[in-house]
Protein backbone atom coordinates (compact mmCIF):
# COMPACT_ATOMS: atom_id res chain seq x y z
CA MET A 1 -116.36 -36.26 -42.60
CA ARG A 2 -118.75 -39.09 -43.30
CA GLU A 3 -116.48 -41.78 -41.87
CA SER A 4 -115.77 -39.99 -38.60
CA GLY A 5 -119.06 -38.10 -38.25
CA LYS A 6 -117.27 -34.81 -37.71
CA PRO A 7 -118.62 -31.43 -38.73
CA TYR A 8 -117.03 -29.73 -41.75
CA LYS A 9 -115.15 -27.09 -39.71
CA GLN A 10 -113.60 -29.69 -37.41
CA ALA A 11 -112.60 -31.91 -40.35
CA ILE A 12 -110.90 -28.95 -42.07
CA GLY A 13 -109.06 -28.15 -38.82
CA GLU A 14 -107.76 -31.71 -38.62
CA LEU A 15 -106.69 -31.61 -42.25
CA GLN A 16 -104.74 -28.40 -41.64
CA LYS A 17 -103.06 -29.93 -38.58
CA SER A 18 -102.07 -32.97 -40.67
CA VAL A 19 -100.48 -30.74 -43.31
CA GLU A 20 -98.59 -28.79 -40.63
CA THR A 21 -97.32 -32.03 -39.07
CA LEU A 22 -96.09 -33.34 -42.43
CA GLN A 23 -94.38 -30.04 -43.24
CA PHE A 24 -92.74 -29.99 -39.80
CA ALA A 25 -91.50 -33.57 -40.17
CA ALA A 26 -90.17 -32.91 -43.68
CA GLU A 27 -88.22 -29.85 -42.54
CA GLU A 28 -86.84 -31.58 -39.45
CA SER A 29 -85.72 -34.58 -41.48
CA LYS A 30 -83.17 -32.29 -43.11
CA ARG A 31 -81.55 -31.50 -39.74
CA ILE A 32 -81.92 -34.52 -37.46
CA TYR A 33 -78.91 -36.76 -36.98
CA GLY A 34 -79.77 -39.46 -34.44
CA GLU A 35 -82.02 -37.26 -32.31
CA SER A 36 -85.73 -37.47 -31.62
CA VAL A 37 -88.15 -34.57 -31.69
CA PRO A 38 -91.60 -34.72 -30.09
CA MET A 39 -94.30 -34.28 -32.73
CA ASP A 40 -96.33 -31.98 -30.48
CA ALA A 41 -93.57 -29.35 -30.82
CA THR A 42 -95.56 -27.25 -33.32
């Protein structure tokens, strides 16, 4: 929050989005064989 100057609620929202993106990528890595998936698919 201090580095970006964002309010607490917005920083928590970004943290949650980061966790969702990592979970999505981890799950998709089990199924992707030479394909690409847009990361805004969540």
